[in-house]
Short mmCIF file of C-alpha atoms and ligand atoms in Angstrom, two decimals:
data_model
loop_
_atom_site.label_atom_id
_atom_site.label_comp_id
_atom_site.label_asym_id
_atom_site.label_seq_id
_atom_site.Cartn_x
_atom_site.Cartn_y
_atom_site.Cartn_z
CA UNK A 206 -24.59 40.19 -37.83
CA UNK A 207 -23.79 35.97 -38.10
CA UNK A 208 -25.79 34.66 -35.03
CA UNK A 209 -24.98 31.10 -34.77
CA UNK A 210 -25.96 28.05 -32.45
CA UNK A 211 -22.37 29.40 -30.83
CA UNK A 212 -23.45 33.05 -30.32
CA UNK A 213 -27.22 31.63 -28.98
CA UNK A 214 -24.96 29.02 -26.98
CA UNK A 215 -23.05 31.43 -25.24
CA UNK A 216 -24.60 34.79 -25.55
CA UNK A 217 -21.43 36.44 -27.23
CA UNK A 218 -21.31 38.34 -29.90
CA UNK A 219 -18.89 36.96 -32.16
CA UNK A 220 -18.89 33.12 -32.86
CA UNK A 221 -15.43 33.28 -32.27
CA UNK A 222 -12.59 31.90 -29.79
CA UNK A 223 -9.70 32.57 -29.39
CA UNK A 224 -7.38 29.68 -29.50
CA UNK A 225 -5.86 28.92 -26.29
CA UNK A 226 -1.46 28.64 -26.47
CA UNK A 227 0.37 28.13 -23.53
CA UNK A 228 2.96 30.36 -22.58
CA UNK A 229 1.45 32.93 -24.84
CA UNK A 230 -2.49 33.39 -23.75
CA UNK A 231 -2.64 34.69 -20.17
CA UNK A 232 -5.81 36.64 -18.36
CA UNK A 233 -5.20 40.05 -20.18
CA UNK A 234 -4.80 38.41 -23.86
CA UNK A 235 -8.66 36.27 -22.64
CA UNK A 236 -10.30 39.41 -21.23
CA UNK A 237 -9.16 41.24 -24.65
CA UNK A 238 -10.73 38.73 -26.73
CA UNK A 239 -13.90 38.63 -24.11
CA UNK A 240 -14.32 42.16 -24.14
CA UNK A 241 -14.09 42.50 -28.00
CA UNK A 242 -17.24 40.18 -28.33
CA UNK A 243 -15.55 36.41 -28.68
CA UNK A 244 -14.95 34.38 -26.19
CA UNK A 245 -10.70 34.87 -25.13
CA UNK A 246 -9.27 31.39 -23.64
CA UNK A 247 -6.79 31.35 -21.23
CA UNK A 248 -3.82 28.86 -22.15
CA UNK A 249 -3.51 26.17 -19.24
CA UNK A 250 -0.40 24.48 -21.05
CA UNK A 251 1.61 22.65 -18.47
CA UNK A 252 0.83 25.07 -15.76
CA UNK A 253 0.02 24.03 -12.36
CA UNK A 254 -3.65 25.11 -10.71
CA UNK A 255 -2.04 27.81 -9.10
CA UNK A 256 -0.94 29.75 -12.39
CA UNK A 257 -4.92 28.99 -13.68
CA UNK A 258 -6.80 30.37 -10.79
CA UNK A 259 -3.98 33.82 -10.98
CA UNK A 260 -4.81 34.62 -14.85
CA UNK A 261 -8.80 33.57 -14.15
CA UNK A 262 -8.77 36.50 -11.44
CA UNK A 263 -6.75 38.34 -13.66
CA UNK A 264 -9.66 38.32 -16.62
CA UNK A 265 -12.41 38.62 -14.11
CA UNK A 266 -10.73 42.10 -13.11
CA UNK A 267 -10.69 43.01 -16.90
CA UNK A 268 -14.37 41.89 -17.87
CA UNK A 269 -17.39 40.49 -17.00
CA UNK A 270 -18.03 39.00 -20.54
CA UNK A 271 -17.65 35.09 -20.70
CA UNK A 272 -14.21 33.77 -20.99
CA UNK A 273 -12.81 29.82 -21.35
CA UNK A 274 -9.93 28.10 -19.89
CA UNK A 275 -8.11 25.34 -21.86
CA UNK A 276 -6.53 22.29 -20.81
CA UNK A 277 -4.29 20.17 -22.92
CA UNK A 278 -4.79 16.83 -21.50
CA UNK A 279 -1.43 15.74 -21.11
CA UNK A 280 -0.50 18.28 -18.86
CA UNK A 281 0.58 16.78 -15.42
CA UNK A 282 -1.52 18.90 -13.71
CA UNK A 283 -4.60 17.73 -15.15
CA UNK A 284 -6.17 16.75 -12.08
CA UNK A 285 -5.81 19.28 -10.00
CA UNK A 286 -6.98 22.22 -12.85
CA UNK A 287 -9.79 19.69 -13.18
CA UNK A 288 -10.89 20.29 -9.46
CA UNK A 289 -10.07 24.12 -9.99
CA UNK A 290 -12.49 24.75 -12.49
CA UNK A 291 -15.25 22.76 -10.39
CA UNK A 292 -14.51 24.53 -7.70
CA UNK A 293 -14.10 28.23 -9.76
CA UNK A 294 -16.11 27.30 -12.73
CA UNK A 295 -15.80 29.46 -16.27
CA UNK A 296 -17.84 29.82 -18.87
CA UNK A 297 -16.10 27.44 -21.38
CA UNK A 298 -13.39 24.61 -21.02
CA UNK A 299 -11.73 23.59 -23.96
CA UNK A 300 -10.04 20.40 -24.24
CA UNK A 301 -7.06 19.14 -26.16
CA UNK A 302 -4.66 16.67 -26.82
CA UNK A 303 -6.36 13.38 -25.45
CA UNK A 304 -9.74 12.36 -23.94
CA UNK A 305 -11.79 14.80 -22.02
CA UNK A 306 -14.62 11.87 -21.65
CA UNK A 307 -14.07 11.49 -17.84
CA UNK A 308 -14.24 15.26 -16.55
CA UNK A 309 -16.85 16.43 -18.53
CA UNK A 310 -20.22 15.62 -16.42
CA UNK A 311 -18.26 17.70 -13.78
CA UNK A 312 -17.78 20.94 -15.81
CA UNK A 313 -20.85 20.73 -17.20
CA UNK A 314 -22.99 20.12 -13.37
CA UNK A 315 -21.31 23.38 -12.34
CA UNK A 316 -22.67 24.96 -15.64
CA UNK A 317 -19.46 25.25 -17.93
CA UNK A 318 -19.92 24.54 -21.87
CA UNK A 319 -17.10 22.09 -22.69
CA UNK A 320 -15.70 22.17 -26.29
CA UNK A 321 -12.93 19.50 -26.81
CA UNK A 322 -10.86 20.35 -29.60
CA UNK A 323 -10.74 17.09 -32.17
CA UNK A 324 -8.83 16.12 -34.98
CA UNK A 325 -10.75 13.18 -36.31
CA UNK A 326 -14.95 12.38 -37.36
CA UNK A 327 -14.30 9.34 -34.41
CA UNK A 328 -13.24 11.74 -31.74
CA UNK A 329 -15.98 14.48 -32.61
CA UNK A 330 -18.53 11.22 -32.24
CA UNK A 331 -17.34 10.37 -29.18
CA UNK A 332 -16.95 13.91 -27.21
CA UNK A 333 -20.44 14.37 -28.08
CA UNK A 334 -21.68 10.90 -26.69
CA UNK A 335 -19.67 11.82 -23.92
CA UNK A 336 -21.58 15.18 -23.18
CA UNK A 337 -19.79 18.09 -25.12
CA UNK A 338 -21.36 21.69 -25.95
CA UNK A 339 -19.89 21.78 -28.78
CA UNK A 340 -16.29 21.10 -30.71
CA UNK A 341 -13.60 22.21 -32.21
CA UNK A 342 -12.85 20.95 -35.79
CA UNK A 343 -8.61 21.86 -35.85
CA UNK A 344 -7.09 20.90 -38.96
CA UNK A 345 -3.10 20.38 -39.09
CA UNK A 346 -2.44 23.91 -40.43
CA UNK A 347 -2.60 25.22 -36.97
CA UNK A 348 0.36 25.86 -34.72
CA UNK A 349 1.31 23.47 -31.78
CA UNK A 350 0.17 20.00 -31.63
CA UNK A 351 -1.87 18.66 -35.01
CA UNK A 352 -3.86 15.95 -36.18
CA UNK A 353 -3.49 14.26 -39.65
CA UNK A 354 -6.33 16.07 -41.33
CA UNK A 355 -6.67 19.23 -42.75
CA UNK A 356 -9.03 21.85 -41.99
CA UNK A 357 -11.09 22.03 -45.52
CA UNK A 358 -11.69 18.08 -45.27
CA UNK A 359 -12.18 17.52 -41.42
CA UNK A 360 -14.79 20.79 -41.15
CA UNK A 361 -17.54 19.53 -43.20
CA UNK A 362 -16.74 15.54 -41.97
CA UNK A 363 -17.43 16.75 -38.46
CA UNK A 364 -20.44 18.49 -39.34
CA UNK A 365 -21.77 15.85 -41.11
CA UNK A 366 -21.31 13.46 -37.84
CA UNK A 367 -22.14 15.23 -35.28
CA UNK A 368 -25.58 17.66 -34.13
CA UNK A 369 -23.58 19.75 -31.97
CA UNK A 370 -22.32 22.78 -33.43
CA UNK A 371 -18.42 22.50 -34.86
CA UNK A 372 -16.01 25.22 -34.63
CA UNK A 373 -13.50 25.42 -37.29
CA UNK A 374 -9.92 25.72 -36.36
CA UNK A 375 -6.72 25.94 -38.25
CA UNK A 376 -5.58 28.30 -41.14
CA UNK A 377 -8.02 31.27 -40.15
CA UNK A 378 -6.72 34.24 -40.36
CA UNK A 379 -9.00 36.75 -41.88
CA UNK A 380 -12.45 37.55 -43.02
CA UNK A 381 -11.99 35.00 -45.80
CA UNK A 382 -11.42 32.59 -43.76
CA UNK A 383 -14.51 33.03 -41.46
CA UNK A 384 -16.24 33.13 -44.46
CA UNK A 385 -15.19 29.89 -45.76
CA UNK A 386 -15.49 27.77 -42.05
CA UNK A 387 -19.09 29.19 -42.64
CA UNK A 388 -19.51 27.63 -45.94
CA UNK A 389 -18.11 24.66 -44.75
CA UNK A 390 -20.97 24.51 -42.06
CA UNK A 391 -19.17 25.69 -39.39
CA UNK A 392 -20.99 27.44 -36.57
CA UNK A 393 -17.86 29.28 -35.09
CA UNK A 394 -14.08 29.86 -35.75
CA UNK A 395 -11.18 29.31 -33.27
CA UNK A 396 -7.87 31.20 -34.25
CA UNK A 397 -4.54 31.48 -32.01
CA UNK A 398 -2.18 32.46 -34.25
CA UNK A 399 -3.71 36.07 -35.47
CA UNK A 400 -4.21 37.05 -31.30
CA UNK A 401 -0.21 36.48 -30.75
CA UNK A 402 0.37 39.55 -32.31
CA UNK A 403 -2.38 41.63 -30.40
CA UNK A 404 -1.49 44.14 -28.45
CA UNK A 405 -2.98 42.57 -25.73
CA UNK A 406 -1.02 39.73 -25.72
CA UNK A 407 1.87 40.05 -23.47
CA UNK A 408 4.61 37.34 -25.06
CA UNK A 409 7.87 38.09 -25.88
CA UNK A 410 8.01 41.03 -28.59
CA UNK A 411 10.61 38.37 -30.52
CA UNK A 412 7.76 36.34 -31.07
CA UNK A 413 5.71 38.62 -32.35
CA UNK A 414 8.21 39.73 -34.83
CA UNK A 415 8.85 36.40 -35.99
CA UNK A 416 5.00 35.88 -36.81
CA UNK A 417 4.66 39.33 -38.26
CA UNK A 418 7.72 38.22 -40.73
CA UNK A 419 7.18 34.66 -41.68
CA UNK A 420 6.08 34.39 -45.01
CA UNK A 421 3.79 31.31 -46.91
CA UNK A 422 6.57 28.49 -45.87
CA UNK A 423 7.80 29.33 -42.48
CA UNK A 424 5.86 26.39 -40.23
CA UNK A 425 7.64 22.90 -40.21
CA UNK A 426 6.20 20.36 -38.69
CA UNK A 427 8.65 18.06 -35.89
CA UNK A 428 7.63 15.43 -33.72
CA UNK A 429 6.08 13.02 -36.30
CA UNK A 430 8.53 9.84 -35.45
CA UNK A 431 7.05 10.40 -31.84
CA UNK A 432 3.82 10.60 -32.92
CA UNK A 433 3.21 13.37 -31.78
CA UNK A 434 3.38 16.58 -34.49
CA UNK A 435 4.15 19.86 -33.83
CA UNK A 436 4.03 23.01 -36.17
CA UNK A 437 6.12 25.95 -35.57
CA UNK A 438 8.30 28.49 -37.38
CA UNK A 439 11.43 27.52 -38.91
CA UNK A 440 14.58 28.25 -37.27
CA UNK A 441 17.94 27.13 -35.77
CA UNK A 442 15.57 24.50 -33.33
CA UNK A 443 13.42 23.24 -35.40
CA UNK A 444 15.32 22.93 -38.18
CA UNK A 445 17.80 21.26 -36.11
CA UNK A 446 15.12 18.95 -34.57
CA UNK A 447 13.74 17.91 -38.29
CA UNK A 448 17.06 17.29 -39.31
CA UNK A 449 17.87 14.41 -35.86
CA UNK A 450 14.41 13.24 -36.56
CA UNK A 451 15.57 12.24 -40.36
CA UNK A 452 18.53 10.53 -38.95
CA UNK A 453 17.79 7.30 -37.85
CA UNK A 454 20.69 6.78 -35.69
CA UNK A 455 19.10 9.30 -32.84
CA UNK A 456 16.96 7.59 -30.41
CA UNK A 457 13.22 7.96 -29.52
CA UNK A 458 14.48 8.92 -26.22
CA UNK A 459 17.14 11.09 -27.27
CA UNK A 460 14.26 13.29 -29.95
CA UNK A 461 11.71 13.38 -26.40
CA UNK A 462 14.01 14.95 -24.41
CA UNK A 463 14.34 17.82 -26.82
CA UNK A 464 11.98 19.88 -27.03
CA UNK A 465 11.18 20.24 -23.31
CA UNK A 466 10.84 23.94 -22.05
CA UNK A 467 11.25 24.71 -25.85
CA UNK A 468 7.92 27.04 -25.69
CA UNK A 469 8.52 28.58 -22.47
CA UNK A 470 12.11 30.01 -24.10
CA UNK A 471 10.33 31.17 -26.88
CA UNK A 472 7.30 32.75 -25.66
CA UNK A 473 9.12 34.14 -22.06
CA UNK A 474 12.91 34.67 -23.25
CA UNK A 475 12.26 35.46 -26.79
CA UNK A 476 15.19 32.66 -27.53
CA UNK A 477 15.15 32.71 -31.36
CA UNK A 478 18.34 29.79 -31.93
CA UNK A 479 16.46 27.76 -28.95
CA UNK A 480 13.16 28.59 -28.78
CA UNK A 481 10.32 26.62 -30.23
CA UNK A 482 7.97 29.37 -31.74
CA UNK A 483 4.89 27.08 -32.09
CA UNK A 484 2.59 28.87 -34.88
CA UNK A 485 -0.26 27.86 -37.70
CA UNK A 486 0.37 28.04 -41.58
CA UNK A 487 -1.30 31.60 -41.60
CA UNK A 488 1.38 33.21 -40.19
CA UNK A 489 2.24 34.57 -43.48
CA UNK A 490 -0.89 36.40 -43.59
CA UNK A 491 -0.46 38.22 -40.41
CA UNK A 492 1.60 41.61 -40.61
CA UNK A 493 -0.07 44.19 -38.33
CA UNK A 494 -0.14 44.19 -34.36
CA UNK A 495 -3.53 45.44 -33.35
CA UNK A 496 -5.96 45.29 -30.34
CA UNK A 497 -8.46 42.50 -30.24
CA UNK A 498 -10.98 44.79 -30.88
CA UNK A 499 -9.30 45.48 -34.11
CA UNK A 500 -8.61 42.17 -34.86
CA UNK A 501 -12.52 40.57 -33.88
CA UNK A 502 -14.47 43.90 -35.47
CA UNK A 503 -12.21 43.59 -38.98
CA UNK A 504 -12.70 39.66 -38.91
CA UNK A 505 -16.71 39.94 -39.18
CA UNK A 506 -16.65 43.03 -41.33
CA UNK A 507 -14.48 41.20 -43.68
CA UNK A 508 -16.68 37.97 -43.43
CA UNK A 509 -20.07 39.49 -43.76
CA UNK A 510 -19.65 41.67 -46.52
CA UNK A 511 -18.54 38.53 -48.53
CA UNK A 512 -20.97 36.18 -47.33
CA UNK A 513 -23.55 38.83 -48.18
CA UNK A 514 -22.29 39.93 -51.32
CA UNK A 515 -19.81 37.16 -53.00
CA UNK A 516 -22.41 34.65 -54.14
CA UNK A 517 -24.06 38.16 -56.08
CA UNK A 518 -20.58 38.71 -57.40
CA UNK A 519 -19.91 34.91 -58.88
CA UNK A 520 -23.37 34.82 -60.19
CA UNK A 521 -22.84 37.96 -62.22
CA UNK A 522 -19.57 36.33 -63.93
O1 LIG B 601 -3.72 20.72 -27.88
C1 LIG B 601 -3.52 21.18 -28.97
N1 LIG B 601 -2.40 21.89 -29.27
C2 LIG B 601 -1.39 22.21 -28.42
S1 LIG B 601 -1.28 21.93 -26.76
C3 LIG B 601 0.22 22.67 -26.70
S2 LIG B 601 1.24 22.97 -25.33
C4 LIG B 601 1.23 21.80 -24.19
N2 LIG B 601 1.66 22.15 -23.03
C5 LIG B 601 1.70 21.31 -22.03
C6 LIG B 601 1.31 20.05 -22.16
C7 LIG B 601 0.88 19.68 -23.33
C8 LIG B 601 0.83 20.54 -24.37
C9 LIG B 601 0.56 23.07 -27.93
N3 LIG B 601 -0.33 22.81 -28.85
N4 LIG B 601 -4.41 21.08 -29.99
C10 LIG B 601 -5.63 20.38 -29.88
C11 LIG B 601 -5.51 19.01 -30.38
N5 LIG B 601 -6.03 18.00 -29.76
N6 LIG B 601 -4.89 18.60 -31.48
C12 LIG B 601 -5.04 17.24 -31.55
C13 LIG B 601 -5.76 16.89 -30.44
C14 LIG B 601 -6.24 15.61 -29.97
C15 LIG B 601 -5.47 14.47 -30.12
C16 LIG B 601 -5.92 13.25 -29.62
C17 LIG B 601 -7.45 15.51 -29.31
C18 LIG B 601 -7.90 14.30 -28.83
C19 LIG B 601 -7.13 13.19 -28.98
O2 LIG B 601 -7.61 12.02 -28.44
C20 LIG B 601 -6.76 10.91 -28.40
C21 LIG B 601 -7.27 9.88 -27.46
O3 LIG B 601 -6.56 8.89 -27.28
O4 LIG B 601 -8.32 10.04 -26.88
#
């Protein structure tokens, strides 16, 4: 059994989340992940209050284990899924994609643990100054929006900074991996792209194909001349995206505009010329569908046998 800080934090069984997507993680996919032993987070994406407070009923009906909700910060709807979860608090928020600083004394006075998800030592310093339970190392091999770091050298640079426990995010996708955020002092792991192919999760079965098929060097990452980066799987979009990026003579403007409801046709419509299929670099690892249950209970198998019994093993060389 690996008891962390995490597991003590939030009396789960698993130190392990799984990581929000929008579009993709609803209620059922959350409950899944709750009911396996880790804590499943429902994807707030861009979605309005409305959508939230459906899927949080949604995973209440399907457990009574501990679930999160997370909130990328640039969502317009920030405010009002703010006020939500004070009003209909959860057991975790998680945080992403700007500065969770000025909601967090509210979360946490209605009793929710909230775990901003960080790219940088300077972020990680200042979430916990600010309050946080805990945070989310994510290193650029993860799908969706990415930092500049990479998981192996931002993991133990967070730990280092900080005194409240790190997850480690990005480029997890089996025991192994567990294994090695361990070594790298994590106290948890946070994986999204593994749970799109659950059978749980109810996106489009196109997606799910396209994960269960990508091999090492599927993800490209768009969006860098806007500062923003995105990783996803490589097709007829996002090639053609990378390519108008490259070429100086499209506009800033003209590259914003592109990739807007992007997700939502991959994820809902299955689009595969149009869609953007947002995924990490481990895709190529993932080739079965299973339930979460599966998924979690294979995970820790995997990752305790070789915690217990790999150092044994490279001592005997
Ligand atoms: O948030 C993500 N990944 C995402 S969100 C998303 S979909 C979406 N939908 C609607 C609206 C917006 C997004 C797809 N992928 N990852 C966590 C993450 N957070 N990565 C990097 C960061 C981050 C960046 C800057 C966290 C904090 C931060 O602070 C900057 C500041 O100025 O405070």
């Amino acid at each position: 059994m690996i008891k962390t800080k995490l597991t003590d934090l939030l009396g789960i069984e698993y130190p392990l989340f799984q990581g929000a997507m929008a579009w993709i993680s609803d209620g059922e996919l959350a409950a899944a992940v709750s009911n396996a032993g880790g804590i499943g987070i429902i994807g707030g994406g861009s979605a309005p209050a409305s959508w939230i407070a459906d899927q949080i009923r949604r995973a209440r009906e399907l457990t009574d284990k501990p679930f999160g909700v997370n909130i990328p910060l640039i969502s317009p709807y920030v405010d009002e899924v703010a006020d939500l979860l004070v009003a209909d608090p959860v057991a975790v928020i998680t945080t992403g994609a700007g500065n969770a600083g000025k909601y967090i004394a509210r979360w946490d006075a209605v009793g929710t643990k909230v775990i901003p998800v960080i790219p940088s030592v300077a972020l990680a310093r200042r979430a916990e100054k600010e309050g946080a339970a805990a945070v989310i190392a994510e290193g650029g091999e993860s799908g969706g929006h990415i930092g500049e770091l990479n998981t192996m050298a931002l993991v133990p640079q967070v730990v280092d900074a900080v005194s409240i426990p790190v997850l480690a995010a990005g480029g997890i996708g089996d025991g192994r991996g567990v294994a090695a955020a361990f070594m790298l002092g994590a106290e948890g792991v946070q994986m999204g792209t593994r749970f799109v192919v659950a059978t749980e999760c109810n996106v489009h079965p196109n997606y799910k194909r396209k994960i269960l098929e990508a091999k090492d060097r599927e993800t490209i990452t768009t969006g860098k001349r806007l500062g923003h980066p995105v990783r996803c799987l490589k097709n007829p979009f996002s090639r053609s995206l990378a390519a108008k990026e490259a070429d100086e003579n499209v506009s800033l403007e003209e590259l914003e505009g592109i990739g807007v409801g992007a997700l939502r046709l991959a994820a809902v419509e299955g689009d595969l010329e149009n869609g953007c299929f947002m995924s990490g670099e481990i895709a190529g690892l993932v080739t079965r569908e299973q339930s979460a249950v599966e998924i979690v209970t294979e995970l820790f198998t995997e990752a305790e046998a070789l915690l217990t019994g790999r150092a044994q093993e490279l001592v005997c060389l």
